[in-house]
Short mmCIF file of C-alpha atoms and ligand atoms in Angstrom, two decimals:
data_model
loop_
_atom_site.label_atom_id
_atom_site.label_comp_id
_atom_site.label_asym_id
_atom_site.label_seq_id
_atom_site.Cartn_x
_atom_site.Cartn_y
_atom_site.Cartn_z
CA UNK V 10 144.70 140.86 65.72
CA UNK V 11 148.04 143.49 65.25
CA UNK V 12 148.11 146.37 67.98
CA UNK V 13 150.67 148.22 68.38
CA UNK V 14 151.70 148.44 72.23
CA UNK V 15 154.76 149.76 74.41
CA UNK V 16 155.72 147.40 77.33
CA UNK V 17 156.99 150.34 79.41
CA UNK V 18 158.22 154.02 79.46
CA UNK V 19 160.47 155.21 76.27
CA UNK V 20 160.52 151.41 75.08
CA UNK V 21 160.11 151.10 71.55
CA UNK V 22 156.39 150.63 70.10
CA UNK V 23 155.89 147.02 69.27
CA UNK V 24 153.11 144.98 66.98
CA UNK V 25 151.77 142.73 69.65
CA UNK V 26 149.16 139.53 68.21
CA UNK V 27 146.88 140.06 70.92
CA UNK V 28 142.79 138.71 70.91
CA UNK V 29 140.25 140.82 69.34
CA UNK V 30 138.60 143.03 72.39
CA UNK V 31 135.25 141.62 74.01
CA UNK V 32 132.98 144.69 74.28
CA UNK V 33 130.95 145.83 77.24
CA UNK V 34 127.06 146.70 76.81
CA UNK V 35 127.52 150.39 76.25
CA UNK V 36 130.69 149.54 73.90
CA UNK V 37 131.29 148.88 70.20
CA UNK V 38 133.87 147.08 68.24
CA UNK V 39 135.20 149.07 65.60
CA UNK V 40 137.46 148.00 62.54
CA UNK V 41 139.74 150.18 62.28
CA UNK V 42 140.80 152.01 59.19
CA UNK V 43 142.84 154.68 59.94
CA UNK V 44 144.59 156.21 63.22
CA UNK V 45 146.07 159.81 63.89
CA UNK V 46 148.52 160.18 66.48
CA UNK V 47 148.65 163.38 68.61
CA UNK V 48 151.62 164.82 70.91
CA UNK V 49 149.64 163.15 73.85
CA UNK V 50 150.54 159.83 72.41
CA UNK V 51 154.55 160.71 72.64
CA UNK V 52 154.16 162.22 76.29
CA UNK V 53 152.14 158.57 77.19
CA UNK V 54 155.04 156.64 74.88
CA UNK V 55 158.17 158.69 76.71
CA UNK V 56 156.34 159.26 80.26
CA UNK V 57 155.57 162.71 80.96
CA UNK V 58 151.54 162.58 80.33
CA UNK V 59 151.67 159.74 82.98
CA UNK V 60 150.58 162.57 85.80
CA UNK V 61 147.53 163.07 84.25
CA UNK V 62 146.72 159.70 82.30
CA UNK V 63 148.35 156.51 84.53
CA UNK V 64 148.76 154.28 82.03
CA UNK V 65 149.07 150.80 82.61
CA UNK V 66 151.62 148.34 80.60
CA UNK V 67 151.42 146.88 78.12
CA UNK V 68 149.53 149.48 76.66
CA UNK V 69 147.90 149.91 73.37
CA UNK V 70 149.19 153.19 71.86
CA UNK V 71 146.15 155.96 69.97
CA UNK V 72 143.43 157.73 70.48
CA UNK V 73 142.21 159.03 67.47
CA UNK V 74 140.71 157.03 64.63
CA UNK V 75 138.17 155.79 62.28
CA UNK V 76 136.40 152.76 61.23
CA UNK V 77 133.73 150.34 60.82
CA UNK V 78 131.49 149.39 63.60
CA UNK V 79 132.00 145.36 63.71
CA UNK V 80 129.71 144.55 67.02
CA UNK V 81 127.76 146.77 69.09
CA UNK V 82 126.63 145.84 72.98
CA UNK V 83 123.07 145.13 74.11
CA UNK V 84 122.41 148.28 75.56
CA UNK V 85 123.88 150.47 72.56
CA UNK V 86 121.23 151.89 70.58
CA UNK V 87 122.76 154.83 67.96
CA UNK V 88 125.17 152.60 65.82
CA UNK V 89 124.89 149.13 63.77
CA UNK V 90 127.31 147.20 62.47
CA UNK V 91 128.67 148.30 59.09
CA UNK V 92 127.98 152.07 60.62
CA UNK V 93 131.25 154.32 59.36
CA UNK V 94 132.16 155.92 62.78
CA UNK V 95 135.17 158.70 63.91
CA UNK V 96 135.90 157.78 67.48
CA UNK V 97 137.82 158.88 70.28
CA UNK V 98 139.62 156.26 72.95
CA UNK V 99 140.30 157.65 76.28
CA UNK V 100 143.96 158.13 76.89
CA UNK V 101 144.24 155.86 79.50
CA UNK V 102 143.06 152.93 77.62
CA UNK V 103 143.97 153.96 74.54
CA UNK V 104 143.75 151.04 71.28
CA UNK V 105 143.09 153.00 68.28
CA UNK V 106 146.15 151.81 66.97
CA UNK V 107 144.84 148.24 66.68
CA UNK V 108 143.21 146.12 63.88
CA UNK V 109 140.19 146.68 66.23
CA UNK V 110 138.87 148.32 69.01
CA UNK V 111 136.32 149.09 72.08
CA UNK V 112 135.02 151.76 72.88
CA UNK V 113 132.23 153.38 74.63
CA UNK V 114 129.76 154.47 71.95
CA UNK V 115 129.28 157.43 73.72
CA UNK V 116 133.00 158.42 72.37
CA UNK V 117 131.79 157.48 68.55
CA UNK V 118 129.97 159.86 65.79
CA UNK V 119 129.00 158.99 62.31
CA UNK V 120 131.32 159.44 59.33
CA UNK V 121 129.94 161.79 57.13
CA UNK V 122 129.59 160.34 53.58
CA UNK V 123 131.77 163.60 52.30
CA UNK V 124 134.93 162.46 54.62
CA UNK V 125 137.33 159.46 53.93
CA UNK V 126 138.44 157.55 57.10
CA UNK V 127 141.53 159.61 57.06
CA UNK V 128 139.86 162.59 57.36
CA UNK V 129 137.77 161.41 60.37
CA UNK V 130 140.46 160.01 62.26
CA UNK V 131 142.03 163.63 61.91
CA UNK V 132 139.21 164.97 63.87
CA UNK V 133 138.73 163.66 67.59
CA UNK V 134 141.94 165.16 69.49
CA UNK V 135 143.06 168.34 67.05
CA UNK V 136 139.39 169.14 65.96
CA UNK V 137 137.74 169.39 68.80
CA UNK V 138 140.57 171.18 70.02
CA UNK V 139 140.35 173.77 67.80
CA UNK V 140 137.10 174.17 68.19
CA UNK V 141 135.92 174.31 71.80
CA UNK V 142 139.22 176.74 72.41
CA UNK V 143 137.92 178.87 70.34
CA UNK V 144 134.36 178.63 70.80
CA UNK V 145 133.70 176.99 74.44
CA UNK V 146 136.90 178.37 76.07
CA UNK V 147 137.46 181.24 73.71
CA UNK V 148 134.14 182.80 73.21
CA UNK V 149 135.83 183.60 69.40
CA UNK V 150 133.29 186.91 67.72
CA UNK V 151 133.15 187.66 64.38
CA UNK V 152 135.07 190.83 63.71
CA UNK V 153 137.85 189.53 66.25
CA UNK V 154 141.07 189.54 65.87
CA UNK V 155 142.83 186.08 66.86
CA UNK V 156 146.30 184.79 67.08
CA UNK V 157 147.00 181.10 66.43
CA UNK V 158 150.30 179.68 67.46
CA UNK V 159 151.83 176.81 66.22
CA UNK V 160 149.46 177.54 63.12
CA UNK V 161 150.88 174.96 61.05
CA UNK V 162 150.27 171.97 63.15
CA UNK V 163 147.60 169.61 63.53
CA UNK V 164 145.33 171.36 66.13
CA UNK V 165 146.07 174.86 64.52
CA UNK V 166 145.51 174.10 61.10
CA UNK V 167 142.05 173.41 61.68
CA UNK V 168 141.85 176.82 64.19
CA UNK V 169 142.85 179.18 61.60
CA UNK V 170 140.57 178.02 59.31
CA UNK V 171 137.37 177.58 61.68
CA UNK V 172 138.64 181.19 63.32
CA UNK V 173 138.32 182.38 59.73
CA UNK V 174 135.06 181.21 59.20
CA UNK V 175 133.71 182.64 62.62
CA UNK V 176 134.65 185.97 60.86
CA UNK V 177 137.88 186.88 62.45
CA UNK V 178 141.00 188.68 61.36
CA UNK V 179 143.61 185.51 62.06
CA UNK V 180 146.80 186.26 63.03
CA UNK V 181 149.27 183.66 62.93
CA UNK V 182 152.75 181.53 63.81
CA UNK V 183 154.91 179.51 62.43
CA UNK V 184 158.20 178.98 60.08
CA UNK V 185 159.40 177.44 57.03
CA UNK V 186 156.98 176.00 54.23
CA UNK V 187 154.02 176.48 57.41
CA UNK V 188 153.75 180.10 56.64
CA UNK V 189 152.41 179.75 52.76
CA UNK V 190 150.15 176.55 54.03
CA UNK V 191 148.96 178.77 56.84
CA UNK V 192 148.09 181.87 54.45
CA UNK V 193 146.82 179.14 52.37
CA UNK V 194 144.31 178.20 55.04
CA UNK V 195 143.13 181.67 55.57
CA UNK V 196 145.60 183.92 57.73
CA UNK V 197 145.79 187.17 57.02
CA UNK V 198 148.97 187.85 58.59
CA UNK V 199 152.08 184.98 59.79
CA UNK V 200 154.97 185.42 61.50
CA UNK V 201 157.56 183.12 60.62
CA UNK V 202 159.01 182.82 64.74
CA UNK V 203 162.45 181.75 63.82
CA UNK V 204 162.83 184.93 62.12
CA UNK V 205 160.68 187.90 63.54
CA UNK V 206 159.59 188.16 67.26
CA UNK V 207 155.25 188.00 66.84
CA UNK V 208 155.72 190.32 69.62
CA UNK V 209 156.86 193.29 68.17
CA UNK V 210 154.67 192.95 64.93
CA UNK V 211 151.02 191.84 66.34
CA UNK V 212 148.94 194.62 68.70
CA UNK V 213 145.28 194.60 69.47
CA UNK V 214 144.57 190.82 69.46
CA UNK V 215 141.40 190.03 71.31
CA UNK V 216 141.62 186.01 71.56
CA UNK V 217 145.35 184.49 71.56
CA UNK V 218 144.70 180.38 71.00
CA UNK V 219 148.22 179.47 72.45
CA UNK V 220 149.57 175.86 71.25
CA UNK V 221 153.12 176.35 72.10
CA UNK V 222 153.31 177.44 75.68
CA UNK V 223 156.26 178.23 77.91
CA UNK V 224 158.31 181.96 76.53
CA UNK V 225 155.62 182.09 73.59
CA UNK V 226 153.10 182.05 76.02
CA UNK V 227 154.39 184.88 78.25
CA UNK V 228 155.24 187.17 75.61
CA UNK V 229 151.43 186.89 73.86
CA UNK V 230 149.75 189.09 77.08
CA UNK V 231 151.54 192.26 75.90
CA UNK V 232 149.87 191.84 72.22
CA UNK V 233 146.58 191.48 73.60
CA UNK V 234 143.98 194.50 74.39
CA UNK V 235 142.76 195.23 77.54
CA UNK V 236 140.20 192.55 78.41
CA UNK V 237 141.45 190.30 75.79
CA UNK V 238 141.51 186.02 76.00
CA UNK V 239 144.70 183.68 76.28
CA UNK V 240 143.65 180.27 76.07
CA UNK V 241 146.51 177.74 76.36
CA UNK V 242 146.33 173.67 75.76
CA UNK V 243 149.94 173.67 77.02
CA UNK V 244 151.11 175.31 80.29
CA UNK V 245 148.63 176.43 82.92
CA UNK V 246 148.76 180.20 82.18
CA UNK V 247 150.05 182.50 85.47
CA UNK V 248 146.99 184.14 86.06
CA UNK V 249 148.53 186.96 88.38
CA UNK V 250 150.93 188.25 85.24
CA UNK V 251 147.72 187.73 82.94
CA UNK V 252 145.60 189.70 85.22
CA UNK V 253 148.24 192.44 85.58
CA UNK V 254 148.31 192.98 82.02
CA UNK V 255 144.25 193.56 81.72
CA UNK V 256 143.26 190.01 79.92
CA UNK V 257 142.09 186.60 81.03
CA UNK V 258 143.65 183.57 80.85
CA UNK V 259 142.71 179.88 81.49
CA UNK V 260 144.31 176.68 80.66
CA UNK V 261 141.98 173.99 77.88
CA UNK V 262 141.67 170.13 78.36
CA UNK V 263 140.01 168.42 75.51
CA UNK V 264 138.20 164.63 76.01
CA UNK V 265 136.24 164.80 72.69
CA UNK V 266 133.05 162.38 73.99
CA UNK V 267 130.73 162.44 71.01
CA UNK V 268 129.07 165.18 72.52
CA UNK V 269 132.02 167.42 71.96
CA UNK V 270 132.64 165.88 69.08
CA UNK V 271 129.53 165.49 66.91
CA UNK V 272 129.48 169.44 65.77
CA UNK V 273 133.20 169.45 64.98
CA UNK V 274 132.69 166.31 62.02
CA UNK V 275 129.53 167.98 60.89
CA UNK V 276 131.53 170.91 60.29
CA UNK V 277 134.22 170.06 58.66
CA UNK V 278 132.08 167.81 56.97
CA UNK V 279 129.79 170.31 55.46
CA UNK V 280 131.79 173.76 55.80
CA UNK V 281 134.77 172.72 53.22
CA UNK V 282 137.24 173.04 55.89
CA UNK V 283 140.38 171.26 55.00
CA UNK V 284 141.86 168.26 56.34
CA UNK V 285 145.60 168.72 55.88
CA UNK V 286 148.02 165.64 55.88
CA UNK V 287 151.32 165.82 57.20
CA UNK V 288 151.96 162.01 57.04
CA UNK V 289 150.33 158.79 56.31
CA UNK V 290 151.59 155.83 56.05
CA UNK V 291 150.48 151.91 56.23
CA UNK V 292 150.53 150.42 59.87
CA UNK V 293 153.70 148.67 59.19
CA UNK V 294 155.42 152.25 59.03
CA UNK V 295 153.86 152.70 62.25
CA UNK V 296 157.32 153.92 63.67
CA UNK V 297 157.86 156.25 60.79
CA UNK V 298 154.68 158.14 61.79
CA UNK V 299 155.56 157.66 66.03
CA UNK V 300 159.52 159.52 64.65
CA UNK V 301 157.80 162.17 62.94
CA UNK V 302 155.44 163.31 65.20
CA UNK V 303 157.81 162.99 67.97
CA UNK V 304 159.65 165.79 66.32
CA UNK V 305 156.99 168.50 67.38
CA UNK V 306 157.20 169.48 63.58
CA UNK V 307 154.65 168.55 61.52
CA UNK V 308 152.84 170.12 58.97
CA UNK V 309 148.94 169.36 59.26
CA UNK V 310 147.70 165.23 60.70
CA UNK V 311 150.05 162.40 60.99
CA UNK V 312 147.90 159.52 59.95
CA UNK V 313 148.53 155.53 59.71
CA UNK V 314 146.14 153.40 57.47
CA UNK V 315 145.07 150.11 57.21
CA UNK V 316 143.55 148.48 54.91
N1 NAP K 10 145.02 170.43 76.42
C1 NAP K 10 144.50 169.66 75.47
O1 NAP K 10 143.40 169.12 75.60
C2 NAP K 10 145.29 169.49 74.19
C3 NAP K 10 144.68 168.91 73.08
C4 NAP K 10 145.42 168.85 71.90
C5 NAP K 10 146.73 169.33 71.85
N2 NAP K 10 147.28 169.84 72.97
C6 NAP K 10 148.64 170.39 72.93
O2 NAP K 10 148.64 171.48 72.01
C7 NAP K 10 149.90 171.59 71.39
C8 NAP K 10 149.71 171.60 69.88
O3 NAP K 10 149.21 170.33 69.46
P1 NAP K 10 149.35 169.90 67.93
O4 NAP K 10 148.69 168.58 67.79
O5 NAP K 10 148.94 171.01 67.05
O6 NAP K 10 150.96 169.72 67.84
P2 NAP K 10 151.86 169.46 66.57
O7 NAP K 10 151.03 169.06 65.40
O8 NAP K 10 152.97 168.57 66.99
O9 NAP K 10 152.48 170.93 66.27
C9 NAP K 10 153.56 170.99 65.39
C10 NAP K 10 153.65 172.39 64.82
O10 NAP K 10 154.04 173.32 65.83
C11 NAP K 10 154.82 174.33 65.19
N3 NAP K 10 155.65 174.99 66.20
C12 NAP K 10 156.50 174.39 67.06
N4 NAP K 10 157.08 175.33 67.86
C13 NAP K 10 156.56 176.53 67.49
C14 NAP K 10 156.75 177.85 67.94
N5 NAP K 10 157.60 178.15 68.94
N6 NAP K 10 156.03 178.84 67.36
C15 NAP K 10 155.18 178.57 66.34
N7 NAP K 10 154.97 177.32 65.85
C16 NAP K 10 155.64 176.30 66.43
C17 NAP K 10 155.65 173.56 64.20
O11 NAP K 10 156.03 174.42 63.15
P3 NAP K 10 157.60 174.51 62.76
O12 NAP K 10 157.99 173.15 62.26
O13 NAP K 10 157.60 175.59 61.75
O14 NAP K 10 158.31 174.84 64.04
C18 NAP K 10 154.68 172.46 63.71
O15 NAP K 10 154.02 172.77 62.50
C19 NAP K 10 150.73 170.41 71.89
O16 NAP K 10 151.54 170.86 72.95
C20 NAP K 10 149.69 169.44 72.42
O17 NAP K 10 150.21 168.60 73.44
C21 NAP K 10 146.61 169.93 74.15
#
């Protein structure tokens, strides 16, 4: 079968013929139909996620995708072969960029009937991102007023519109053709940050969902009330200049086991949120989709098929 697999740090992404993965008793084999990348796969590809996730070479690049369950171990009980399944490989053995792969059921969920492939496979990573920051992490009310940065891209397309759906006023970030597609998702008011500093134009926010980190990070504790959230899925908030401003702050790591994950497809599923496409393109253009996400500006899910 075709994976595609980097032999070391920033070496290009290769199609490897490589056997088809034997699976482990708690493991299925999925067929796999469509992939979405994720920022996490260019900090695996280039080095810098290595800290956290210490990948071994060669290694079999995604994380994110959807399928058809091929085999299923002895001791797996909750799928069947032909089963339509969204599933999440760990980072550190990745795969889902592979004709097939194996992974723990556990890390699988059922494809709704309402969702394509390429809608599931946008799920796992940006999701159930969304979702547990502002849920789990964020404890998101309706009424609340929440600021989304980095609004346009895959993780915050889906939090505006689940934020808007919880009943809260969503503020967001973001430039260029983003700021109609954000509006168009449901924010009621977007900054466009090449332009206008979000600082001076948001007050009162009660739940910042920070996807951008560093500067943008810093300068979203002055727009928050007293006793307002930052949650970040990018730098480790200081928590002495958070606390000294009157709001909370806490740094978000996502590993979307079906547990995390099975609420997040049923609600897209059945809520009409939107899965918005950046990209997609067939594996072959597999490096097409790697350049564009690598540029930190897409617009909505960068997806590769297969068919
Ligand atoms: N901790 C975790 O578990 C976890 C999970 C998922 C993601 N993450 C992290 O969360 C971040 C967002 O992930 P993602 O998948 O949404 O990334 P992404 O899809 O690559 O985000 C791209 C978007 O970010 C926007 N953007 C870039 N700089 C911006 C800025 N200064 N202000 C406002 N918007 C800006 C871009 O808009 P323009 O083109 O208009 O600039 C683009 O639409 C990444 O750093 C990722 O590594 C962490």
């Amino acid at each position: 079968m075709k994976s595609i697999r980097i032999h070391g740090f920033n070496t290009p992404a290769v199609i490897n013929e490589v056997s088809v993965p034997s699976i482990e008793a708690d493991q299925v084999l999925v067929r796999v139909m469509a992939s979405a990348l994720n920022p996490l796969d260019i900090g695996l590809m280039a080095g810098w996620a290595a800290r956290f996730f210490p990948i071994e070479f060669p290694y079999a690049i995604g994380c994110d995708f959807a399928g058809v369950v091929e085999r299923v171990g002895d001791a797996v009980t909750t799928f069947k072969p032909g089963n339509a399944v969204v599933a999440w490989a760990d980072p550190l053995t990745g795969g889902g960029l592979s004709e097939y792969s194996a992974v723990p059921a556990k890390s699988c969920v059922l494809l709704p009937s309402s969702l394509t492939p390429i809608e599931g496979a946008a799920i796992p990573t940006a999701g159930s991102t969304a979702w547990h920051g502002l849920f789990s992490e964020g404890h998101i009310k309706p009424g609340e007023t929440v600021l989304v940065h980095a609004a346009s891209g895959g993780v915050g397309i889906f939090a505006v519109q689940f934020a808007k759906k919880a009943g809260a006023r969503v503020l967001a970030t973001t430039s260029g053709a983003g700021i109609d597609l954000v509006r168009s998702l449901g924010a009621d008011e977007v900054v466009d940050y090449k332009k206008q500093d979000f600082a001076q134009v948001f007050r009162d926010v009660d739940l910042v969902l920070d996807l951008v980190g560093g500067e943008t990070q810093s300068r979203s504790y002055p727009v928050l009330k007293r006793g307002g959230r930052l949650v970040s899925t990018t730098s480790p908030p200081d928590v002495a200049v958070a606390s000294a401003h009157g709001v909370s702050a806490t740094m978000m790591y996502v590993k979307p086991y079906a547990s995390r994950l099975d609420e997040v497809v049923r609600a897209v599923a059945q809520d009409g949120f939107k899965v918005v496409l950046d990209t997609s393109v067939p594996f072959e253009a597999f490096n097409d989709a790697i350049e564009r996400q690598r540029s930190g500006r897409a617009r909505g899910k960068i997806i590769i098929t297969q068919s």
